[in-house]
Amino acid sequence: MRLRQSCCLALFLACLAPDARAGEMVMVTGDDAIQWRAAPPSLPKGSEISIIAGDPDKPGPFTLRLRFPPNYIIAPHTHATDESVTLLSGTLVHDMGKTIDASRGQSLRPGAFLYLPAKMPHALWTTRDPAVIQVSGTGPFGLDYINPSDDPRKTRSDK
C-alpha cells in the first residue's frame, strides 16, 4: 500500500513540478507567479500546494509551499527526512509530540522558521487566519501520521 501511495503522490507532484531540469535556476518573482492546486490526499481537505522546485517524491532537494485555511489541523505526524519550514503569512501554531496539546503549542508569526529532524513528531494548526508556509527538504519526502486514524487518505473521497 505504501508503494501505491508513493506512486500516486509521484504522479500528482509530476503535474505540479516546475519545468526545470536538474542544475537549472528556479525563480519565483512574487505571489502572482505561484500556481496553487489542491494538496495531495495525505493532507486534510482544504489545503493547497505549489511545488516551487524539485520533486518531493524523488531523491534530491525540493521546495514547496502550502496554503492552509482558517481552523485547519494537521494531526501529529512525522517525516522520513529533515524538514525546514518558514511561515510566509498568517498565524500558525506548532506543537511537538505524539498528541496535540493546545497549551503546549507555540504560536508562530510570519518569518518564523522551524527545522525539524527526520522522525520528529509534531502537529500544525491555524486559528482564525489562513497561513502559507514554505517547506524545503530532501526527498523522497512523505508524511506518516502517529495515529493511523488521523490519516485523511483513509477517509477522503477524492483519492
Coordinates of C-alpha atoms in Angstrom, one line a residue:
M1 CA 0.0 0.0 0.0
R2 CA 2.9 2.4 0.8
L3 CA 4.2 1.9 -2.7
R4 CA 0.8 2.7 -4.3
Q5 CA 0.5 5.9 -2.2
S6 CA 4.0 6.8 -3.2
C7 CA 3.3 6.3 -6.9
C8 CA 0.1 8.3 -6.7
L9 CA 1.9 11.1 -5.0
A10 CA 4.7 11.0 -7.6
L11 CA 2.1 11.3 -10.4
F12 CA 0.3 14.1 -8.6
L13 CA 3.6 16.0 -8.0
A14 CA 4.8 15.5 -11.5
C15 CA 1.9 17.5 -12.7
L16 CA 2.8 20.4 -10.4
A17 CA 6.6 20.5 -10.6
P18 CA 8.2 23.4 -12.4
D19 CA 9.6 22.7 -15.9
A20 CA 13.2 22.9 -14.7
R21 CA 15.9 20.3 -15.1
A22 CA 18.5 19.5 -12.5
G23 CA 21.1 22.2 -12.2
E24 CA 18.8 24.9 -13.7
M25 CA 17.8 28.0 -11.8
V26 CA 14.3 28.5 -10.5
M27 CA 13.0 31.9 -9.6
V28 CA 9.6 32.9 -8.2
T29 CA 9.1 36.7 -8.6
G30 CA 6.1 37.1 -6.4
D31 CA 2.8 35.6 -5.2
D32 CA 1.3 36.1 -8.7
A33 CA 3.8 33.6 -10.1
I34 CA 2.6 30.8 -7.7
Q35 CA 0.2 28.2 -9.2
W36 CA -1.9 26.6 -6.5
R37 CA -3.6 23.2 -6.6
A38 CA -5.4 21.0 -4.1
A39 CA -2.9 19.4 -1.8
P40 CA -2.3 15.7 -2.0
P41 CA -4.6 13.3 -0.1
S42 CA -2.0 12.9 2.7
L43 CA -3.2 16.3 4.0
P44 CA -6.7 17.2 5.2
K45 CA -9.1 18.7 2.6
G46 CA -8.9 22.4 2.2
S47 CA -5.2 23.0 1.8
E48 CA -3.4 23.9 -1.4
I49 CA 0.1 23.2 -2.6
S50 CA 2.6 24.7 -5.1
I51 CA 5.8 23.0 -6.0
I52 CA 8.5 25.6 -6.3
A53 CA 11.5 23.5 -7.2
G54 CA 12.4 19.8 -7.3
D55 CA 10.1 16.9 -6.6
P56 CA 9.4 15.9 -3.0
D57 CA 8.7 12.3 -4.1
K58 CA 12.2 11.8 -5.7
P59 CA 15.7 11.8 -4.3
G60 CA 17.1 15.3 -4.1
P61 CA 16.3 18.8 -2.8
F62 CA 12.8 20.3 -3.1
T63 CA 10.9 23.4 -2.0
L64 CA 7.1 23.7 -1.9
R65 CA 4.5 26.0 -0.4
L66 CA 1.3 25.0 1.4
R67 CA -1.6 27.2 2.0
F68 CA -3.9 26.4 4.9
P69 CA -7.4 27.8 5.5
P70 CA -8.6 29.1 8.9
N71 CA -9.2 26.5 11.6
Y72 CA -7.1 23.8 9.8
I73 CA -5.3 21.0 11.7
I74 CA -2.6 18.6 10.6
A75 CA -2.6 15.9 13.2
P76 CA 0.6 14.7 14.8
H77 CA 2.9 13.2 12.2
T78 CA 6.5 12.6 11.2
H79 CA 8.5 12.8 8.0
A80 CA 11.2 10.3 6.8
T81 CA 13.6 13.2 6.1
D82 CA 14.6 16.5 7.7
E83 CA 12.2 19.4 7.1
S84 CA 12.7 23.2 7.1
V85 CA 9.6 25.3 7.4
T86 CA 9.2 29.1 7.1
L87 CA 5.9 30.8 7.8
L88 CA 5.3 33.3 5.0
S89 CA 2.0 34.7 6.0
G90 CA -0.7 34.3 8.6
T91 CA -0.5 32.7 12.0
L92 CA 0.4 29.1 12.6
V93 CA 0.6 27.0 15.8
H94 CA 3.2 24.3 16.1
D95 CA 3.3 21.6 18.7
M96 CA 5.9 18.9 19.3
G97 CA 4.8 15.4 20.4
K98 CA 2.7 12.5 19.6
T99 CA -0.5 14.1 20.7
I100 CA -1.9 17.7 20.3
D101 CA -1.7 19.8 23.4
A102 CA -3.0 23.3 22.7
S103 CA -1.4 24.7 25.8
R104 CA 2.0 23.4 24.7
G105 CA 1.6 24.7 21.1
Q106 CA 3.7 27.6 20.1
S107 CA 2.2 30.4 18.0
L108 CA 4.3 31.5 15.1
R109 CA 4.2 34.8 13.1
P110 CA 5.4 35.5 9.6
G111 CA 9.1 35.0 9.2
A112 CA 9.2 32.2 11.8
F113 CA 11.5 29.3 10.9
L114 CA 11.4 25.6 12.1
Y115 CA 14.0 23.0 11.4
L116 CA 12.6 19.5 12.2
P117 CA 14.9 16.5 12.1
A118 CA 13.5 13.3 10.5
K119 CA 11.1 11.3 12.5
M120 CA 10.3 14.1 14.9
P121 CA 6.6 14.0 15.9
H122 CA 4.8 17.3 15.5
A123 CA 1.4 18.9 14.6
L124 CA 0.4 22.2 13.0
W125 CA -2.8 24.2 13.0
T126 CA -4.2 27.6 12.1
T127 CA -6.7 29.6 14.2
R128 CA -9.0 32.2 12.7
D129 CA -6.5 33.3 10.0
P130 CA -5.2 31.3 7.0
A131 CA -1.5 30.6 6.7
V132 CA 1.1 30.0 4.0
I133 CA 4.3 28.0 4.7
Q134 CA 7.3 27.2 2.6
V135 CA 8.8 23.7 3.1
S136 CA 12.3 22.7 2.0
G137 CA 14.0 19.3 2.4
T138 CA 15.4 16.4 0.6
G139 CA 13.2 13.7 -1.0
P140 CA 11.7 11.3 -1.0
F141 CA 9.6 13.2 1.5
G142 CA 6.4 11.8 3.0
L143 CA 4.1 12.2 5.9
D144 CA 3.3 9.5 8.4
Y145 CA 0.5 10.1 11.0
I146 CA 1.2 9.0 14.5
N147 CA -2.3 7.7 14.9
P148 CA -3.4 5.9 11.7
S149 CA -7.0 7.0 12.2
D150 CA -5.9 10.7 11.7
D151 CA -4.7 9.9 8.1
P152 CA -7.0 11.6 5.7
R153 CA -6.1 9.1 3.0
K154 CA -8.3 6.7 4.8
T155 CA -11.4 8.9 4.6
R156 CA -11.0 11.2 1.5
S157 CA -13.4 10.7 -1.3
D158 CA -11.2 12.4 -3.9
K159 CA -8.4 9.8 -4.0

